mmCIF file of C-alpha atoms in Angstrom:
data_model
loop_
_atom_site.group_PDB
_atom_site.id
_atom_site.type_symbol
_atom_site.label_atom_id
_atom_site.label_comp_id
_atom_site.label_asym_id
_atom_site.label_seq_id
_atom_site.Cartn_x
_atom_site.Cartn_y
_atom_site.Cartn_z
ATOM 1 C CA UNK A 23 23.752 -1.401 -4.087
ATOM 2 C CA UNK A 24 23.550 -0.057 -1.027
ATOM 3 C CA UNK A 25 21.431 -2.373 1.263
ATOM 4 C CA UNK A 26 18.934 -0.602 3.615
ATOM 5 C CA UNK A 27 19.119 -1.826 7.450
ATOM 6 C CA UNK A 28 15.275 -3.029 8.773
ATOM 7 C CA UNK A 29 14.832 -1.671 11.727
ATOM 8 C CA UNK A 30 13.097 -2.685 14.049
ATOM 9 C CA UNK A 31 9.117 -2.054 13.571
ATOM 10 C CA UNK A 32 7.547 1.117 16.135
ATOM 11 C CA UNK A 33 4.950 -0.835 17.592
ATOM 12 C CA UNK A 34 4.526 2.190 19.810
ATOM 13 C CA UNK A 35 5.481 1.596 23.793
ATOM 14 C CA UNK A 36 7.053 -2.148 22.780
ATOM 15 C CA UNK A 37 10.888 -2.322 23.770
ATOM 16 C CA UNK A 38 13.015 -4.640 22.752
ATOM 17 C CA UNK A 39 15.593 -5.868 25.702
ATOM 18 C CA UNK A 40 15.893 -9.210 24.509
ATOM 19 C CA UNK A 41 14.990 -9.284 20.585
ATOM 20 C CA UNK A 42 16.589 -10.619 18.052
ATOM 21 C CA UNK A 43 14.819 -8.353 15.963
ATOM 22 C CA UNK A 44 17.714 -5.892 14.630
ATOM 23 C CA UNK A 45 20.173 -8.632 14.209
ATOM 24 C CA UNK A 46 17.757 -10.561 12.043
ATOM 25 C CA UNK A 47 17.137 -7.251 10.197
ATOM 26 C CA UNK A 48 20.756 -7.082 9.685
ATOM 27 C CA UNK A 49 20.747 -10.408 8.427
ATOM 28 C CA UNK A 50 18.112 -9.841 5.978
ATOM 29 C CA UNK A 51 19.879 -6.945 4.345
ATOM 30 C CA UNK A 52 23.412 -7.860 4.307
ATOM 31 C CA UNK A 53 21.877 -11.588 2.576
ATOM 32 C CA UNK A 54 20.496 -9.213 -0.031
ATOM 33 C CA UNK A 55 23.879 -7.575 -0.646
ATOM 34 C CA UNK A 56 24.724 -10.357 -3.229
ATOM 35 C CA UNK A 57 24.175 -11.576 -6.620
ATOM 36 C CA UNK A 58 20.252 -12.053 -5.259
ATOM 37 C CA UNK A 59 20.271 -7.937 -5.480
ATOM 38 C CA UNK A 60 20.041 -8.088 -8.819
ATOM 39 C CA UNK A 61 23.130 -6.359 -10.095
ATOM 40 C CA UNK A 62 24.012 -7.953 -12.860
ATOM 41 C CA UNK A 63 21.554 -10.793 -12.690
ATOM 42 C CA UNK A 64 19.844 -11.219 -16.728
ATOM 43 C CA UNK A 65 16.604 -9.184 -17.015
ATOM 44 C CA UNK A 66 17.083 -7.625 -13.746
ATOM 45 C CA UNK A 67 18.129 -4.113 -15.847
ATOM 46 C CA UNK A 68 15.731 -1.898 -18.290
ATOM 47 C CA UNK A 69 17.797 0.697 -20.159
ATOM 48 C CA UNK A 70 20.650 0.656 -17.482
ATOM 49 C CA UNK A 71 18.507 0.977 -14.872
ATOM 50 C CA UNK A 72 18.065 -1.570 -12.205
ATOM 51 C CA UNK A 73 14.152 -2.189 -12.017
ATOM 52 C CA UNK A 74 12.384 -2.676 -8.432
ATOM 53 C CA UNK A 75 9.449 -2.577 -6.904
ATOM 54 C CA UNK A 76 6.971 -1.396 -3.692
ATOM 55 C CA UNK A 77 4.419 -2.252 -2.234
ATOM 56 C CA UNK A 78 2.718 -3.688 0.900
ATOM 57 C CA UNK A 79 0.658 -6.359 2.257
ATOM 58 C CA UNK A 80 -0.484 -7.699 5.322
ATOM 59 C CA UNK A 81 0.632 -11.118 7.745
ATOM 60 C CA UNK A 82 -2.041 -12.742 10.095
ATOM 61 C CA UNK A 83 -1.014 -12.904 13.980
ATOM 62 C CA UNK A 84 -2.673 -14.390 16.568
ATOM 63 C CA UNK A 85 -5.801 -13.044 18.149
ATOM 64 C CA UNK A 86 -4.855 -12.530 21.682
ATOM 65 C CA UNK A 87 -6.086 -9.289 23.977
ATOM 66 C CA UNK A 88 -2.279 -8.251 24.046
ATOM 67 C CA UNK A 89 -1.849 -8.096 19.683
ATOM 68 C CA UNK A 90 -5.633 -6.616 19.641
ATOM 69 C CA UNK A 91 -4.853 -3.868 21.740
ATOM 70 C CA UNK A 92 -1.835 -2.629 19.543
ATOM 71 C CA UNK A 93 -2.705 -3.647 16.138
ATOM 72 C CA UNK A 94 -6.943 -3.641 16.732
ATOM 73 C CA UNK A 95 -8.791 -4.989 13.925
ATOM 74 C CA UNK A 96 -9.557 -4.535 10.183
ATOM 75 C CA UNK A 97 -13.283 -4.410 9.243
ATOM 76 C CA UNK A 98 -15.442 -3.250 6.647
ATOM 77 C CA UNK A 99 -19.335 -2.792 6.121
ATOM 78 C CA UNK A 100 -19.948 -6.261 6.795
ATOM 79 C CA UNK A 101 -17.481 -7.639 9.520
ATOM 80 C CA UNK A 102 -13.958 -7.442 11.146
ATOM 81 C CA UNK A 103 -11.176 -9.659 9.886
ATOM 82 C CA UNK A 104 -10.538 -12.554 11.810
ATOM 83 C CA UNK A 105 -7.318 -12.114 13.122
ATOM 84 C CA UNK A 106 -5.221 -8.942 13.639
ATOM 85 C CA UNK A 107 -2.743 -8.207 11.135
ATOM 86 C CA UNK A 108 0.600 -6.343 10.556
ATOM 87 C CA UNK A 109 1.418 -4.495 7.539
ATOM 88 C CA UNK A 110 4.595 -5.584 5.836
ATOM 89 C CA UNK A 111 6.168 -2.721 2.931
ATOM 90 C CA UNK A 112 8.727 -4.058 0.956
ATOM 91 C CA UNK A 113 11.376 -2.820 -2.021
ATOM 92 C CA UNK A 114 12.337 -5.795 -4.191
ATOM 93 C CA UNK A 115 14.056 -6.136 -7.028
ATOM 94 C CA UNK A 116 12.459 -7.031 -9.732
ATOM 95 C CA UNK A 117 14.594 -9.303 -11.502
ATOM 96 C CA UNK A 118 14.725 -11.905 -8.998
ATOM 97 C CA UNK A 119 12.094 -10.762 -6.451
ATOM 98 C CA UNK A 120 14.739 -10.557 -3.795
ATOM 99 C CA UNK A 121 13.876 -8.656 -0.563
ATOM 100 C CA UNK A 122 16.122 -5.108 -0.528
ATOM 101 C CA UNK A 123 14.813 -3.709 2.115
ATOM 102 C CA UNK A 124 11.613 -3.902 4.173
ATOM 103 C CA UNK A 125 9.476 -2.425 7.250
ATOM 104 C CA UNK A 126 6.537 -3.410 8.736
ATOM 105 C CA UNK A 127 4.805 -1.966 11.751
ATOM 106 C CA UNK A 128 0.566 -1.627 12.086
ATOM 107 C CA UNK A 129 -1.623 -1.659 9.411
ATOM 108 C CA UNK A 130 -3.271 2.145 10.785
ATOM 109 C CA UNK A 131 -0.316 4.034 9.503
ATOM 110 C CA UNK A 132 -1.063 3.059 5.758
ATOM 111 C CA UNK A 133 1.327 1.977 2.982
ATOM 112 C CA UNK A 134 2.743 5.305 2.345
ATOM 113 C CA UNK A 135 3.658 5.937 5.611
ATOM 114 C CA UNK A 136 5.619 2.548 6.097
ATOM 115 C CA UNK A 137 6.845 3.186 2.627
ATOM 116 C CA UNK A 138 8.319 6.442 2.966
ATOM 117 C CA UNK A 139 11.417 4.393 5.159
ATOM 118 C CA UNK A 140 12.139 2.571 2.528
ATOM 119 C CA UNK A 141 13.335 5.902 0.763
ATOM 120 C CA UNK A 142 16.469 5.217 2.872
ATOM 121 C CA UNK A 143 17.534 2.538 0.161
ATOM 122 C CA UNK A 144 16.150 3.964 -3.390
ATOM 123 C CA UNK A 145 19.104 6.009 -5.057
ATOM 124 C CA UNK A 146 19.973 7.023 -8.941
ATOM 125 C CA UNK A 147 20.476 4.175 -11.023
ATOM 126 C CA UNK A 148 17.177 2.769 -10.205
ATOM 127 C CA UNK A 149 13.463 3.001 -11.348
ATOM 128 C CA UNK A 150 10.952 2.611 -8.979
ATOM 129 C CA UNK A 151 7.831 0.421 -9.882
ATOM 130 C CA UNK A 152 4.412 2.014 -7.815
ATOM 131 C CA UNK A 153 0.564 0.921 -7.910
ATOM 132 C CA UNK A 154 -1.998 3.619 -7.631
ATOM 133 C CA UNK A 155 -2.278 3.357 -3.930
ATOM 134 C CA UNK A 156 1.922 5.158 -4.189
ATOM 135 C CA UNK A 157 0.446 7.174 -6.304
ATOM 136 C CA UNK A 158 -0.182 10.067 -4.114
ATOM 137 C CA UNK A 159 1.989 13.609 -4.734
ATOM 138 C CA UNK A 160 3.803 13.948 -1.529
ATOM 139 C CA UNK A 161 5.031 9.651 -2.356
ATOM 140 C CA UNK A 162 5.800 10.806 -5.556
ATOM 141 C CA UNK A 163 8.183 13.586 -4.086
ATOM 142 C CA UNK A 164 9.924 11.512 -1.608
ATOM 143 C CA UNK A 165 10.590 9.178 -4.753
ATOM 144 C CA UNK A 166 12.087 11.589 -6.672
ATOM 145 C CA UNK A 167 14.032 12.846 -3.929
ATOM 146 C CA UNK A 168 16.122 10.202 -3.551
ATOM 147 C CA UNK A 169 17.216 10.548 -7.016
ATOM 148 C CA UNK A 170 15.407 7.377 -8.201
ATOM 149 C CA UNK A 171 13.203 7.543 -11.304
ATOM 150 C CA UNK A 172 9.645 5.700 -10.786
ATOM 151 C CA UNK A 173 7.252 4.677 -12.985
ATOM 152 C CA UNK A 174 3.748 4.744 -10.977
ATOM 153 C CA UNK A 175 0.277 3.766 -12.016
ATOM 154 C CA UNK A 176 -2.443 6.673 -11.138
ATOM 155 C CA UNK A 177 -5.467 6.964 -9.316
ATOM 156 C CA UNK A 178 -8.321 8.083 -10.865
ATOM 157 C CA UNK A 179 -8.510 10.817 -8.071
ATOM 158 C CA UNK A 180 -5.426 12.100 -9.882
ATOM 159 C CA UNK A 181 -5.960 15.260 -12.142
ATOM 160 C CA UNK A 182 -2.210 16.375 -13.191
ATOM 161 C CA UNK A 183 -2.706 19.056 -15.824
ATOM 162 C CA UNK A 184 -1.487 19.368 -19.551
ATOM 163 C CA UNK A 185 1.717 21.148 -20.184
ATOM 164 C CA UNK A 186 2.320 19.790 -23.208
ATOM 165 C CA UNK A 187 1.672 16.700 -25.718
ATOM 166 C CA UNK A 188 4.384 14.432 -27.090
ATOM 167 C CA UNK A 189 4.441 12.896 -30.506
ATOM 168 C CA UNK A 190 4.285 9.614 -28.814
ATOM 169 C CA UNK A 191 1.058 10.251 -27.930
ATOM 170 C CA UNK A 192 1.845 10.829 -23.766
ATOM 171 C CA UNK A 193 2.139 14.172 -22.130
ATOM 172 C CA UNK A 194 3.973 15.858 -19.890
ATOM 173 C CA UNK A 195 2.654 17.293 -17.006
ATOM 174 C CA UNK A 196 3.450 18.145 -13.173
ATOM 175 C CA UNK A 197 2.379 16.210 -9.791
ATOM 176 C CA UNK A 198 3.275 18.399 -6.359
ATOM 177 C CA UNK A 199 6.747 19.767 -7.557
ATOM 178 C CA UNK A 200 7.776 17.131 -10.268
ATOM 179 C CA UNK A 201 7.717 17.255 -13.728
ATOM 180 C CA UNK A 202 6.654 14.182 -15.048
ATOM 181 C CA UNK A 203 5.261 12.584 -18.639
ATOM 182 C CA UNK A 204 1.836 10.553 -18.280
ATOM 183 C CA UNK A 205 0.722 8.174 -20.338
ATOM 184 C CA UNK A 206 -2.255 6.820 -21.479
ATOM 185 C CA UNK A 207 -3.236 3.131 -22.620
ATOM 186 C CA UNK A 208 -5.387 0.052 -22.443
ATOM 187 C CA UNK A 209 -4.372 -3.290 -20.804
ATOM 188 C CA UNK A 210 -6.258 -6.413 -21.767
ATOM 189 C CA UNK A 211 -5.682 -9.673 -19.375
ATOM 190 C CA UNK A 212 -6.584 -12.923 -20.690
ATOM 191 C CA UNK A 213 -7.447 -15.144 -18.309
ATOM 192 C CA UNK A 214 -9.198 -18.674 -18.311
ATOM 193 C CA UNK A 215 -12.097 -16.936 -16.927
ATOM 194 C CA UNK A 216 -12.139 -14.390 -20.265
ATOM 195 C CA UNK A 217 -10.716 -11.356 -21.294
ATOM 196 C CA UNK A 218 -10.629 -7.738 -19.192
ATOM 197 C CA UNK A 219 -9.466 -4.832 -20.570
ATOM 198 C CA UNK A 220 -8.495 -1.539 -18.206
ATOM 199 C CA UNK A 221 -7.311 2.306 -18.694
ATOM 200 C CA UNK A 222 -4.030 2.705 -17.252
ATOM 201 C CA UNK A 223 -2.758 6.278 -16.748
ATOM 202 C CA UNK A 224 1.266 5.780 -15.390
ATOM 203 C CA UNK A 225 3.246 8.620 -14.456
ATOM 204 C CA UNK A 226 7.035 8.578 -15.438
ATOM 205 C CA UNK A 227 10.227 10.906 -14.503
ATOM 206 C CA UNK A 228 11.740 9.797 -17.649
ATOM 207 C CA UNK A 229 10.411 12.517 -19.914
ATOM 208 C CA UNK A 230 12.696 11.798 -23.371
ATOM 209 C CA UNK A 231 10.096 10.114 -25.235
ATOM 210 C CA UNK A 232 12.349 9.143 -27.974
ATOM 211 C CA UNK A 233 14.720 7.697 -25.424
ATOM 212 C CA UNK A 234 12.440 6.045 -23.086
ATOM 213 C CA UNK A 235 9.062 5.166 -25.950
ATOM 214 C CA UNK A 236 5.756 5.405 -24.187
ATOM 215 C CA UNK A 237 4.930 1.582 -25.305
ATOM 216 C CA UNK A 238 8.402 0.260 -23.868
ATOM 217 C CA UNK A 239 7.099 1.743 -20.360
ATOM 218 C CA UNK A 240 3.760 0.171 -20.691
ATOM 219 C CA UNK A 241 5.289 -3.224 -20.983
ATOM 220 C CA UNK A 242 7.825 -2.525 -18.436
ATOM 221 C CA UNK A 243 4.954 -1.667 -15.871
ATOM 222 C CA UNK A 244 4.255 -5.371 -16.264
ATOM 223 C CA UNK A 245 6.970 -6.050 -14.017
ATOM 224 C CA UNK A 246 5.450 -4.289 -10.729
ATOM 225 C CA UNK A 247 4.011 -7.417 -10.235
ATOM 226 C CA UNK A 248 7.197 -9.548 -9.610
ATOM 227 C CA UNK A 249 6.526 -8.298 -6.192
ATOM 228 C CA UNK A 250 3.014 -10.264 -5.882
ATOM 229 C CA UNK A 251 5.024 -12.904 -6.825
ATOM 230 C CA UNK A 252 7.286 -12.847 -3.932
ATOM 231 C CA UNK A 253 4.889 -12.138 -1.506
ATOM 232 C CA UNK A 254 3.360 -15.234 -2.910
ATOM 233 C CA UNK A 255 5.917 -17.323 -2.377
ATOM 234 C CA UNK A 256 6.259 -15.962 1.494
ATOM 235 C CA UNK A 257 2.170 -16.333 2.235
ATOM 236 C CA UNK A 258 1.670 -18.996 0.229
ATOM 237 C CA UNK A 259 4.696 -21.075 -0.274
ATOM 238 C CA UNK A 260 6.775 -20.490 3.245
ATOM 239 C CA UNK A 261 3.635 -19.831 5.735
ATOM 240 C CA UNK A 262 0.945 -21.689 3.774
ATOM 241 C CA UNK A 263 -1.622 -19.072 4.814
ATOM 242 C CA UNK A 264 -0.773 -20.102 8.604
ATOM 243 C CA UNK A 265 -1.333 -17.335 11.263
ATOM 244 C CA UNK A 266 2.125 -16.086 11.955
ATOM 245 C CA UNK A 267 2.634 -17.761 16.141
ATOM 246 C CA UNK A 268 4.098 -15.708 18.125
ATOM 247 C CA UNK A 269 1.809 -13.969 20.595
ATOM 248 C CA UNK A 270 4.063 -10.601 22.337
ATOM 249 C CA UNK A 271 5.083 -7.493 19.866
ATOM 250 C CA UNK A 272 9.197 -8.224 19.790
ATOM 251 C CA UNK A 273 8.098 -12.052 19.190
ATOM 252 C CA UNK A 274 6.213 -10.671 16.127
ATOM 253 C CA UNK A 275 9.251 -8.970 14.719
ATOM 254 C CA UNK A 276 11.430 -11.581 15.219
ATOM 255 C CA UNK A 277 9.223 -14.445 13.891
ATOM 256 C CA UNK A 278 9.431 -11.936 10.814
ATOM 257 C CA UNK A 279 12.471 -11.365 10.704
ATOM 258 C CA UNK A 280 13.564 -14.779 10.531
ATOM 259 C CA UNK A 281 10.370 -15.876 7.794
ATOM 260 C CA UNK A 282 12.885 -12.936 5.551
ATOM 261 C CA UNK A 283 15.926 -14.088 6.160
ATOM 262 C CA UNK A 284 14.796 -17.737 5.140
ATOM 263 C CA UNK A 285 13.279 -16.274 1.642
ATOM 264 C CA UNK A 286 16.347 -14.008 1.049
ATOM 265 C CA UNK A 287 18.666 -17.305 1.143
ATOM 266 C CA UNK A 288 16.441 -19.106 -0.840
ATOM 267 C CA UNK A 289 16.214 -16.215 -3.403
ATOM 268 C CA UNK A 290 20.427 -15.660 -2.842
ATOM 269 C CA UNK A 291 20.221 -19.817 -3.664
ATOM 270 C CA UNK A 292 18.337 -19.512 -7.029
ATOM 271 C CA UNK A 293 19.892 -16.494 -8.404
ATOM 272 C CA UNK A 294 23.110 -17.667 -7.750
ATOM 273 C CA UNK A 295 22.440 -21.115 -9.608
ATOM 274 C CA UNK A 296 20.459 -19.326 -12.931
ATOM 275 C CA UNK A 297 23.049 -16.768 -12.658
ATOM 276 C CA UNK A 298 25.787 -19.484 -13.321
ATOM 277 C CA UNK A 299 23.776 -20.837 -16.213
ATOM 278 C CA UNK A 300 23.404 -17.748 -18.084
ATOM 279 C CA UNK A 301 19.303 -18.012 -17.163
ATOM 280 C CA UNK A 302 16.667 -16.060 -16.031
ATOM 281 C CA UNK A 303 15.560 -16.746 -12.419
ATOM 282 C CA UNK A 304 12.040 -16.156 -13.351
ATOM 283 C CA UNK A 305 11.976 -19.313 -14.678
ATOM 284 C CA UNK A 306 13.460 -20.859 -11.263
ATOM 285 C CA UNK A 307 10.639 -22.637 -9.065
ATOM 286 C CA UNK A 308 10.636 -20.973 -6.111
ATOM 287 C CA UNK A 309 8.536 -24.141 -4.598
ATOM 288 C CA UNK A 310 11.115 -26.553 -5.276
ATOM 289 C CA UNK A 311 14.234 -24.266 -4.001
ATOM 290 C CA UNK A 312 12.061 -24.627 -0.741
ATOM 291 C CA UNK A 313 11.136 -28.172 -0.492
ATOM 292 C CA UNK A 314 14.932 -29.014 -1.307
ATOM 293 C CA UNK A 315 16.000 -26.903 1.422
ATOM 294 C CA UNK A 316 13.712 -27.968 3.562
ATOM 295 C CA UNK A 317 14.862 -31.843 2.682
ATOM 296 C CA UNK A 318 18.596 -30.800 2.992
ATOM 297 C CA UNK A 319 17.727 -29.638 6.884
ATOM 298 C CA UNK A 320 15.525 -32.546 7.725
ATOM 299 C CA UNK A 321 18.498 -34.934 6.449
ATOM 300 C CA UNK A 322 20.880 -33.099 8.046
ATOM 301 C CA UNK A 323 23.137 -33.118 5.088
ATOM 302 C CA UNK A 324 26.824 -31.526 5.920
ATOM 303 C CA UNK A 325 26.165 -31.588 9.385
ATOM 304 C CA UNK A 326 29.146 -34.005 9.967
ATOM 305 C CA UNK A 327 32.126 -32.071 11.339
ATOM 306 C CA UNK A 328 35.132 -30.842 8.651
ATOM 307 C CA UNK A 329 32.112 -31.259 5.546
ATOM 308 C CA UNK A 330 30.861 -28.739 3.284
ATOM 309 C CA UNK A 331 27.429 -27.810 2.808
ATOM 310 C CA UNK A 332 26.304 -27.842 -0.163
ATOM 311 C CA UNK A 333 23.053 -26.090 0.303
ATOM 312 C CA UNK A 334 23.340 -23.599 -2.405
ATOM 313 C CA UNK A 335 24.402 -26.341 -5.061
ATOM 314 C CA UNK A 336 21.667 -28.466 -4.019
ATOM 315 C CA UNK A 337 19.389 -26.070 -4.785
ATOM 316 C CA UNK A 338 20.575 -25.151 -7.904
ATOM 317 C CA UNK A 339 20.559 -28.530 -9.338
ATOM 318 C CA UNK A 340 16.625 -28.877 -8.353
ATOM 319 C CA UNK A 341 15.756 -25.755 -9.599
ATOM 320 C CA UNK A 342 17.653 -26.335 -13.047
ATOM 321 C CA UNK A 343 16.140 -29.521 -13.535
ATOM 322 C CA UNK A 344 12.393 -28.057 -13.188
ATOM 323 C CA UNK A 345 11.060 -24.900 -14.110
ATOM 324 C CA UNK A 346 8.120 -22.597 -12.516
ATOM 325 C CA UNK A 347 4.860 -23.267 -14.090
ATOM 326 C CA UNK A 348 3.028 -20.596 -15.695
ATOM 327 C CA UNK A 349 0.039 -18.858 -13.879
#
């Protein structure tokens, strides 16, 4: 699997004469080329296709005049947000929640604008799971143009024509220049607060309803939430909901790449540990792995010359001993 390079974000006139961002971006991508990229990991593929997802999230940055001028602040009908934010959009391997490629920059450019830069890392043999924010004609055409197939939730605004109804209840249609198959379904979510039922319309370029049954595709779409779990690990487990510390554009880029590099290395360790044991990495706790890595660093384990640093082994033993709790 080819790993895309994470180029520095286009803030505008900002320059990177001393920035480590390009080198950090290469490290993120290179560390994603191992087992955590989910080529062979259990649960990584569906019908022979590598399952990936694209989605975006926001990271708060310091509220300085420079960052406000470059990034602005989000707002709604009630008030402006407390901090300027950057928008990060990632391509994630659902089997391990490892980052395959990532772009980030000003939130004013929008998820789909940033997301189109991830097309460099999509290719045949992948199935991309997309939320309705990525269901525009142009974005779906861009995904289809890479040779990857997609399974996307459609927004209510899209009204594709009905060209033919199939035996399993799905129908053939067209979105832009792409021929698709549309599946309508009801999904009920049960939580401690009660049950909620919603109607979903999913569009896919997998047109063969015999080979790819509608019910199996509906079940597969649940895997899209793995990208949300990846963002939870980065923003909650690693950052603790804190604001980034850097106060310059170049510094923000370096800090984001450093954060992603640490995240990726922990995912590699988890994937190595679970793959060796023949287990699914879904059952491994990221929090346990993160704390174990911190303990190793704090104790300076392996810091003596001519010794082997057993970081992956220590994390592996820890995550095997404690399963991730269900949310």
